Coordinates of C-alpha atoms in Angstrom, one line a residue:
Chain W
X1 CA -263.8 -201.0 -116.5
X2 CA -262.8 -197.7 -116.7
X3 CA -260.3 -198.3 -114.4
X4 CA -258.7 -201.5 -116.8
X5 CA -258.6 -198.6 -119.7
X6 CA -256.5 -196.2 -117.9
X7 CA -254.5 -199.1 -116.4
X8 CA -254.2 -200.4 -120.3
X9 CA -253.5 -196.7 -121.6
X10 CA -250.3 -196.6 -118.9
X11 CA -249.0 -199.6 -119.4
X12 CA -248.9 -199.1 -123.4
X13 CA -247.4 -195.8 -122.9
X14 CA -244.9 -197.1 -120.4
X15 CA -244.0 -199.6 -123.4
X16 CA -243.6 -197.4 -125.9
X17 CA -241.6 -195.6 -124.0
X18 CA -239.3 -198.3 -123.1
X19 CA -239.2 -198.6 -126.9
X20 CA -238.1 -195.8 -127.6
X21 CA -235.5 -195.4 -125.7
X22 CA -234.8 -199.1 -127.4
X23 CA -234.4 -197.4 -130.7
X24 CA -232.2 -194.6 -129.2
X25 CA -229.7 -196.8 -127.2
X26 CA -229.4 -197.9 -130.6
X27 CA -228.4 -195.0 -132.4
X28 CA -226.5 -193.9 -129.3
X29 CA -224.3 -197.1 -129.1
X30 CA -223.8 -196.9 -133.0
X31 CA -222.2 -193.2 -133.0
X32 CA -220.8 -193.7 -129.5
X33 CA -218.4 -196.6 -131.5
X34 CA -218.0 -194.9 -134.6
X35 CA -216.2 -192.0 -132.5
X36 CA -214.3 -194.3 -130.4
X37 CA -212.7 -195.7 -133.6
X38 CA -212.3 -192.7 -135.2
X39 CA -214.4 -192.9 -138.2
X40 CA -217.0 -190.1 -137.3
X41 CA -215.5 -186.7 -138.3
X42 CA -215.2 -188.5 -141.7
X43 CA -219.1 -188.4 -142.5
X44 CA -218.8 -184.4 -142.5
X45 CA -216.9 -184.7 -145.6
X46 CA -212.9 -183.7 -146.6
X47 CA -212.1 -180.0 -147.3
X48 CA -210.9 -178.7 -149.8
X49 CA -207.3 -177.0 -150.4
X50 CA -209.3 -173.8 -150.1
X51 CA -210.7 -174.6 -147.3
X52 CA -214.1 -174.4 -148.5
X53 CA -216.0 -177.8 -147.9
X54 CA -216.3 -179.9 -151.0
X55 CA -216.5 -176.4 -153.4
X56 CA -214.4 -177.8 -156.3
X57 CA -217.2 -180.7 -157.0
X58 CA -220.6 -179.6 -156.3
X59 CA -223.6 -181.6 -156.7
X60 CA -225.2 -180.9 -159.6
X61 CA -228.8 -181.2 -160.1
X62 CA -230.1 -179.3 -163.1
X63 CA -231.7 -180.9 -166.4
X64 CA -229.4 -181.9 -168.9
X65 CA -226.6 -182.4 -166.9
X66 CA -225.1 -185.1 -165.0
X67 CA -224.3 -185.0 -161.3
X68 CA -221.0 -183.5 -162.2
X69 CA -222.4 -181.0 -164.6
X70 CA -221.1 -182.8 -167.8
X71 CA -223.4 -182.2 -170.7
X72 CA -225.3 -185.8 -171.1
X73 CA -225.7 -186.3 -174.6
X74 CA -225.2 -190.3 -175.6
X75 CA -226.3 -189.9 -179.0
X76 CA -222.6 -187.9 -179.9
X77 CA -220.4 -189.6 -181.7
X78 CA -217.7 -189.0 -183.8
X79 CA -218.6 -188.7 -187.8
X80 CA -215.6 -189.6 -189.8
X81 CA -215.1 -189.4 -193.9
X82 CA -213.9 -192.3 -195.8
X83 CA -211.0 -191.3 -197.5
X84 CA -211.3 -193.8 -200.6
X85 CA -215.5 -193.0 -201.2
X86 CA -216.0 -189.7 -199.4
X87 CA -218.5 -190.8 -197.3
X88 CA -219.9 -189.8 -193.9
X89 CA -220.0 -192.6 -191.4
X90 CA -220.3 -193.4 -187.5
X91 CA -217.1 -193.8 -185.6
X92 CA -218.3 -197.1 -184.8
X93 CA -219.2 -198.1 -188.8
X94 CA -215.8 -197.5 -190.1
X95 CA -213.2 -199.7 -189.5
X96 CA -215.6 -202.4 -191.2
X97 CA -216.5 -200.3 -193.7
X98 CA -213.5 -199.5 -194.3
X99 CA -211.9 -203.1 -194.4
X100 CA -214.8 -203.4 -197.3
X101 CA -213.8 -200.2 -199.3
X102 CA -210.5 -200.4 -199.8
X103 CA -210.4 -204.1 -200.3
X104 CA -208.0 -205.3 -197.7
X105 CA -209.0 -207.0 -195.0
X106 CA -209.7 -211.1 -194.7
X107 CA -213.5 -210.6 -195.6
X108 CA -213.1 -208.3 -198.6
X109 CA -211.1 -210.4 -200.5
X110 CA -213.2 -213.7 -199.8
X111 CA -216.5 -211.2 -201.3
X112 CA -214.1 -210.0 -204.2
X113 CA -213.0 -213.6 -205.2
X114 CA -216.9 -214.5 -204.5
X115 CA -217.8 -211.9 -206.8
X116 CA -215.4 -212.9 -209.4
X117 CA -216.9 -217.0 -209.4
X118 CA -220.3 -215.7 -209.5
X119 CA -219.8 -213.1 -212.6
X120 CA -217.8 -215.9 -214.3
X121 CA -220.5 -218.5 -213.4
X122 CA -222.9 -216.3 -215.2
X123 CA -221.7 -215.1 -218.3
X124 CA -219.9 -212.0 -218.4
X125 CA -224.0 -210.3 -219.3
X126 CA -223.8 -208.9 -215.4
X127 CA -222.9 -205.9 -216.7
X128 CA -221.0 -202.8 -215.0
X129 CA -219.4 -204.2 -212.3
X130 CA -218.5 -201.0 -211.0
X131 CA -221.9 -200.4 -209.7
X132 CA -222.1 -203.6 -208.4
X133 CA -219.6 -202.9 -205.8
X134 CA -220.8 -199.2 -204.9
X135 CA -224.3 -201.5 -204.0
X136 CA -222.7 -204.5 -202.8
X137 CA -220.9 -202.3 -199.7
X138 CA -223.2 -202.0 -198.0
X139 CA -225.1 -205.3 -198.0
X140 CA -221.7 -206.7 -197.3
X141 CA -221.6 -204.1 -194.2
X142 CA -224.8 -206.7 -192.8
X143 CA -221.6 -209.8 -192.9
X144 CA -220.1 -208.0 -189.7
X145 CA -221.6 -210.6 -187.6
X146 CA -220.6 -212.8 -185.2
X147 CA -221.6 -216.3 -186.8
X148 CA -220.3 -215.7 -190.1
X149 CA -222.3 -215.3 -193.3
X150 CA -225.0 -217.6 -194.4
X151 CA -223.5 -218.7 -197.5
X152 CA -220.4 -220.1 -195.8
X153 CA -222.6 -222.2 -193.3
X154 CA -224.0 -224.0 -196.7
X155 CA -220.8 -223.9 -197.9
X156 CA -219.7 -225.9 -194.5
X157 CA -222.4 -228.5 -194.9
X158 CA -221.9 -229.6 -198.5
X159 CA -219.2 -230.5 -197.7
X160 CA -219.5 -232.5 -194.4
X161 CA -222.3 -235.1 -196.2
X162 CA -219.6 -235.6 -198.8
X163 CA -217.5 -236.6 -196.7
X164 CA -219.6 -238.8 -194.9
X165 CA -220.9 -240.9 -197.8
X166 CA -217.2 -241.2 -198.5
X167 CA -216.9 -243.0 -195.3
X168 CA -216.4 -246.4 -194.5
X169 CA -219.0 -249.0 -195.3
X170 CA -221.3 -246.8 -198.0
X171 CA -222.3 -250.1 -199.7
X172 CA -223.7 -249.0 -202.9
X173 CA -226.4 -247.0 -201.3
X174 CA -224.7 -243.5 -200.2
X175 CA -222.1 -242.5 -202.1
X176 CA -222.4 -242.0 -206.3
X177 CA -222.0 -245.2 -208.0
X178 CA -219.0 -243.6 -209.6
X179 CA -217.2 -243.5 -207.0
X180 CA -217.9 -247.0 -205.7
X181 CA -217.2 -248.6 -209.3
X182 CA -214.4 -247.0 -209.4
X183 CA -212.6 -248.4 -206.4
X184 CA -214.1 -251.4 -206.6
X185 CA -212.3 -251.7 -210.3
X186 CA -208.7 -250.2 -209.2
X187 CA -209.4 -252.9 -206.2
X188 CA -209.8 -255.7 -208.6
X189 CA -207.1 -255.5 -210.7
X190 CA -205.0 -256.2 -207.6
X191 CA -206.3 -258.5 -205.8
X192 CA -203.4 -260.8 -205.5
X193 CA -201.2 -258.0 -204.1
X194 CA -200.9 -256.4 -200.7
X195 CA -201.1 -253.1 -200.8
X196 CA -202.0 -250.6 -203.3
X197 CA -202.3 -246.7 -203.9
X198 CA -205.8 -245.7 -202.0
X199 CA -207.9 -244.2 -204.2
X200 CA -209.3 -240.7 -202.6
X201 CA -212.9 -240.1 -202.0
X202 CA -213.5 -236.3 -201.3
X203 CA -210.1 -236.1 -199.6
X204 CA -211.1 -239.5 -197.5
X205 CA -209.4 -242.9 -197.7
X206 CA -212.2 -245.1 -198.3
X207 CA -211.7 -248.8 -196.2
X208 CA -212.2 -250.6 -199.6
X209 CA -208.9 -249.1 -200.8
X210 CA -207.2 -250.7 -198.1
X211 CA -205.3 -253.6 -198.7
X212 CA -206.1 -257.2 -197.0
X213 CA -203.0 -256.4 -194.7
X214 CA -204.1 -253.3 -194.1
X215 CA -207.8 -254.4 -193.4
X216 CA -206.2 -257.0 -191.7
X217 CA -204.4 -254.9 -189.1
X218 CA -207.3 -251.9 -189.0
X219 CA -209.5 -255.3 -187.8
X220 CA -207.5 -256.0 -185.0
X221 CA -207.7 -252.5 -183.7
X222 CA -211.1 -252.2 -183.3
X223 CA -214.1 -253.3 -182.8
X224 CA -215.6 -253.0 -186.3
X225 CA -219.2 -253.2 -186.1
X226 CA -221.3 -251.9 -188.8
X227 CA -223.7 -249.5 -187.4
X228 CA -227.1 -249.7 -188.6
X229 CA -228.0 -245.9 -188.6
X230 CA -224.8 -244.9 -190.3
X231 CA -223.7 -247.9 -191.7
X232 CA -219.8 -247.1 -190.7
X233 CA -217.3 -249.6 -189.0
X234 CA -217.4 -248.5 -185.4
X235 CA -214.1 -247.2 -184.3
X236 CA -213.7 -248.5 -180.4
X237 CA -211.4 -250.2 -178.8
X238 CA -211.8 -254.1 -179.6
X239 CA -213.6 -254.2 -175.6
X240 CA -216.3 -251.9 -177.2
X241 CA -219.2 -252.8 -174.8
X242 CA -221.6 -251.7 -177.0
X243 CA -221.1 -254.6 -179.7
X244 CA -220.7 -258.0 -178.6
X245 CA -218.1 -260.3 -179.4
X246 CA -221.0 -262.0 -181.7
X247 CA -220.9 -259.2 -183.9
X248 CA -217.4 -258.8 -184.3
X249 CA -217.0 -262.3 -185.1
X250 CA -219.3 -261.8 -187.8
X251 CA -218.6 -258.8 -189.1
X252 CA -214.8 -260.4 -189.4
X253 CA -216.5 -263.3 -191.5
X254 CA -218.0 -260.9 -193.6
X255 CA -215.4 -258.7 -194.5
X256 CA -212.6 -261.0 -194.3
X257 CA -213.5 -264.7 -195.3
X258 CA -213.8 -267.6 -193.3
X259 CA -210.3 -268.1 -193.6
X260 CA -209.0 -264.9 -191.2
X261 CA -206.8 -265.0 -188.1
X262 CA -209.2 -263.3 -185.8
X263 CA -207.7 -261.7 -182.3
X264 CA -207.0 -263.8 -179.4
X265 CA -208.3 -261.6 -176.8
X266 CA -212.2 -262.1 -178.7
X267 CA -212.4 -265.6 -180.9
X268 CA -211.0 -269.2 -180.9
X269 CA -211.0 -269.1 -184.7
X270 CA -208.0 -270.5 -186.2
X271 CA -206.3 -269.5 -189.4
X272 CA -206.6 -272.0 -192.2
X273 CA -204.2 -270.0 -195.0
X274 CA -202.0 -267.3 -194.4
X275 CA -203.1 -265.4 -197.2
X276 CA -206.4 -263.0 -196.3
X277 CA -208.0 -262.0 -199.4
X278 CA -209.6 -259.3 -200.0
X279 CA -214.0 -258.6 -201.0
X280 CA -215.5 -256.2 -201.9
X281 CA -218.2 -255.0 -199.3
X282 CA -220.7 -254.3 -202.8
X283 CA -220.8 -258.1 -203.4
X284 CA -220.9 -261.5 -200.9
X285 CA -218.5 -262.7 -199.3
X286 CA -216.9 -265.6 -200.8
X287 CA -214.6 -268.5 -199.4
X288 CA -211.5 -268.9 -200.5
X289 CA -209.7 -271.9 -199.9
Chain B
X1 CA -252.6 -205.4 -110.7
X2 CA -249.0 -207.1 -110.3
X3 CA -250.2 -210.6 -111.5
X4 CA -251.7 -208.8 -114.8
X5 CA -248.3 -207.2 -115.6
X6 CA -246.9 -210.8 -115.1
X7 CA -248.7 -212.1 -117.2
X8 CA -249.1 -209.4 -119.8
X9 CA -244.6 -209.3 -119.5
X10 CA -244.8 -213.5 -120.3
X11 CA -247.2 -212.9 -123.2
X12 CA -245.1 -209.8 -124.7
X13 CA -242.5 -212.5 -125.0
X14 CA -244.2 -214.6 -126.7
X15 CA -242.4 -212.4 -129.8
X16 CA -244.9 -209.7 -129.9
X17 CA -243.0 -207.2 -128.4
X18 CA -240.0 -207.9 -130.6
X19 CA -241.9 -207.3 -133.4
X20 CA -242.9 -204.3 -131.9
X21 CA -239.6 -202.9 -131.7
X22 CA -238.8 -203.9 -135.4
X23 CA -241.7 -202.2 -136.4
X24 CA -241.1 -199.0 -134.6
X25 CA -237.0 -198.9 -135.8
X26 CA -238.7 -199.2 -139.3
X27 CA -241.1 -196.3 -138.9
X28 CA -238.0 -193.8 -137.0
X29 CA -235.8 -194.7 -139.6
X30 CA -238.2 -193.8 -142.3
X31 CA -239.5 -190.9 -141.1
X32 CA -235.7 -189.5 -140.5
X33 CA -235.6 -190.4 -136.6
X34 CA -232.8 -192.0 -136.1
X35 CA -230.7 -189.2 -138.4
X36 CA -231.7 -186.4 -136.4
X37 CA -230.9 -188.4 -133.4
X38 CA -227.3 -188.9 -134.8
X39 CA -226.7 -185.1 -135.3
X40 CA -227.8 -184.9 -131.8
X41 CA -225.4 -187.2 -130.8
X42 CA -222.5 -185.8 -133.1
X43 CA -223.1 -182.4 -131.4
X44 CA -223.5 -183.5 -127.8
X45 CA -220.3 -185.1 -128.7
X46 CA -218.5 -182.1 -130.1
X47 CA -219.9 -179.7 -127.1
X48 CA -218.2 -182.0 -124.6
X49 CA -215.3 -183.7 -124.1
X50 CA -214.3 -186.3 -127.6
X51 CA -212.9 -188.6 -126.4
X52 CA -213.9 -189.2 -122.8
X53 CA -217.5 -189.4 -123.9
X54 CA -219.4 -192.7 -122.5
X55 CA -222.3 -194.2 -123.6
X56 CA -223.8 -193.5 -120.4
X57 CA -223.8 -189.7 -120.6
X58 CA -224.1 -189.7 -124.3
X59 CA -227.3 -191.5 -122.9
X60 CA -228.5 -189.1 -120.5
X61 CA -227.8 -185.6 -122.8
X62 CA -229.6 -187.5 -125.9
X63 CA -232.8 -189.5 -124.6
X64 CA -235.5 -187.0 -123.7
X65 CA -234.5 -185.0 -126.9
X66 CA -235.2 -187.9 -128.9
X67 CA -238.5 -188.7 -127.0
X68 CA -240.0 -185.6 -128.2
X69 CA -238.5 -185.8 -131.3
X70 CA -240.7 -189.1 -132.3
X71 CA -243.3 -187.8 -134.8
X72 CA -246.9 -188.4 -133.3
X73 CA -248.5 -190.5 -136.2
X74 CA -245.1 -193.3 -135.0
X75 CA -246.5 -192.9 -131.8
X76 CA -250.3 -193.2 -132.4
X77 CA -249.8 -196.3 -134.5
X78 CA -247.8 -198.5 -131.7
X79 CA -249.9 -197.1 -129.2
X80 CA -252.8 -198.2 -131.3
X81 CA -251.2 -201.8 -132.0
X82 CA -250.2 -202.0 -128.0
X83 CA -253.4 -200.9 -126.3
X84 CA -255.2 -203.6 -129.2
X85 CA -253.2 -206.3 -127.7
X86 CA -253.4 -205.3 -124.2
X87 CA -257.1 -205.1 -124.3
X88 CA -257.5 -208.6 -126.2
X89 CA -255.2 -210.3 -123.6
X90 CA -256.8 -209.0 -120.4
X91 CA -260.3 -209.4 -121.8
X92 CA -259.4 -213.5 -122.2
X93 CA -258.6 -213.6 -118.9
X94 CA -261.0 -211.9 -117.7
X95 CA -263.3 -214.5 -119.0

């Protein structure tokens, strides 16, 4: 036994040996290369014009300073006046203040014309206005953001369900009756003719102001089908895969009359009259003969 | 005595002996080995000739210094891990 531990304390020292000298052929191959191809006089560093090595940029460990011995201080920055209030501000706060205090950037002028709805919305009984803008600087400082202002966004979506009752096939359900009535009336008073001036919905053609021609023509574009969620005509091509012929034919029935010339490529139906005449979408569809 | 080493070389390459030497290269190079081995290098290199120096004497100069360079904890821990081995092995076989 004693024997297998000095045999086992040789050989691991005979191992260990071996590597080590591993590890050092290593290092010994890796420096041997790095002279042959020139690069290892470059790891003692360049010298300097005086001769000195690397004097002119020291390494520089000391608190407070910076490897290069700069003075580290992020918190410095430039204070600058406002010529027009006299104020103090950060470099970085001016140019929108700035914009908002002498009144001529995009933004100032959409506040100032804000301002101006809102104090004539009210009444006059505000009173001084010129304190309202010393205050009003700075909350409008808080706009310098990259989605916009709040109010605008509302402003945005007023507008958009406006428009979309407007839209085609609002029955009487969506939009304001007024509206509705009002088409419908300029619709029936000219009936018999073709075409007619459209009567604007919020900046929208509505498809009631269209004449039979024109319904006529939009019809054979596309596909047509009244949606259920939205209850517009959908716009596809007359292929729509969504819709089936089925619903197309019918939705031609409804809004046209029985007596319609309906596309080739989707129905066998064969016009009757050449004249188309126009319903309203409010009522039934009737037959004319 | 020549059939153990046989068979203690055939289980060393089973991958235990390369682990071994990964172990060991970690340890030198943490403890600052292999950097004093360089400068040892770098000067054996700058004594003689530049550019006619081989590996081979490079070799020869360098090795024992960096024997006795090794820090004794590197060289109690593989010994350790070695002789654990070793002892496990020949004690199977033994049986």
């Amino acid at each position: 036994m004693i024997n297998m531990d000095e045999l086992i304390n040789q050989l691991s020292a005979t191992i260990l040996d071996d590597l080590i000298d591993d590890a050092s052929l290593g290092v010994i191959f890796g420096v041997h290369r790095s002279n042959k191809l020139g690069y290892l006089a470059i790891e003692d560093g360049f010298k300097d014009n005086n001769g000195e090595h690397s004097e002119g940029h020291p390494i520089v460990i000391a608190p407070n300073m910076d490897v290069f011995g700069q003075v580290a201080i992020k918190n410095k920055q430039h204070e600058c006046i406002c010529p027009s209030c006299n104020r103090t501000l950060a470099a970085s706060r001016f140019a929108p203040h700035l914009e908002k205090c002498m009144g001529m950037g995009r933004n100032s002028s959409r506040i100032a014309s804000r301002r101006i709805a809102n104090s004539s919305k009210e009444g006059n009984g505000n009173g001084n206005i010129a304190s309202g803008t010393g205050v009003s600087d700075d909350d409008d400082d808080a706009d310098w953001t990259f989605g916009g202002s709040e109010k605008k966004r509302k402003r945005k979506d007023k507008h958009s369900t406006k428009k979309k009752n407007s839209r085609v096939k609002n029955g009487g359900a969506a939009a304001s009756t007024a509206v509705s009535d009002s088409a419908y009336n300029s619709l029936e008073g000219n009936i018999s003719s073709g075409e007619q001036a459209a009567p604007v919905v919020n900046g929208a053609p509505t498809f009631e102001s269209f004449g039979a021609a024109e319904k006529k023509t939009l019809l054979l574009q596309i596909c047509g089908v009244v949606s259920e969620h939205t209850g517009k005509l959908c716009t596809r091509t007359l292929r729509c895969p969504q819709h089936s012929e089925e619903q197309r034919r019918n939705i031609r029935l409804a809004l046209l009359g029985q007596n319609y010339e309906h596309n080739q490529v989707i129905g066998t139906y064969i016009k009757q009259n050449e004249e188309v005449k126009f319903f309203s979408i409010t009522f039934k569809s009737q037959n004319f003969e | 005595m020549k059939e153990e080493d046989v068979l203690t070389a055939k289980m060393i390459e089973s991958g235990e002996l390369n682990r071994w030497k990964e172990l060991l290269r970690l340890r030198l190079t943490e403890c600052g080995w292999r950097d004093q081995v360089r400068l040892l290098c770098r000067d054996a290199i700058k004594q003689g000739n530049l550019e006619e120096m081989t590996v081979d004497q490079l070799n020869n100069e360098v090795t024992p210094k960096a024997r006795q360079l090794v820090p004794d904890a590197v060289k109690i821990e593989l010994l350790t891990k070695i002789k654990t081995f070793l002892q496990e092995n020949t004690l199977q076989e033994s049986q």
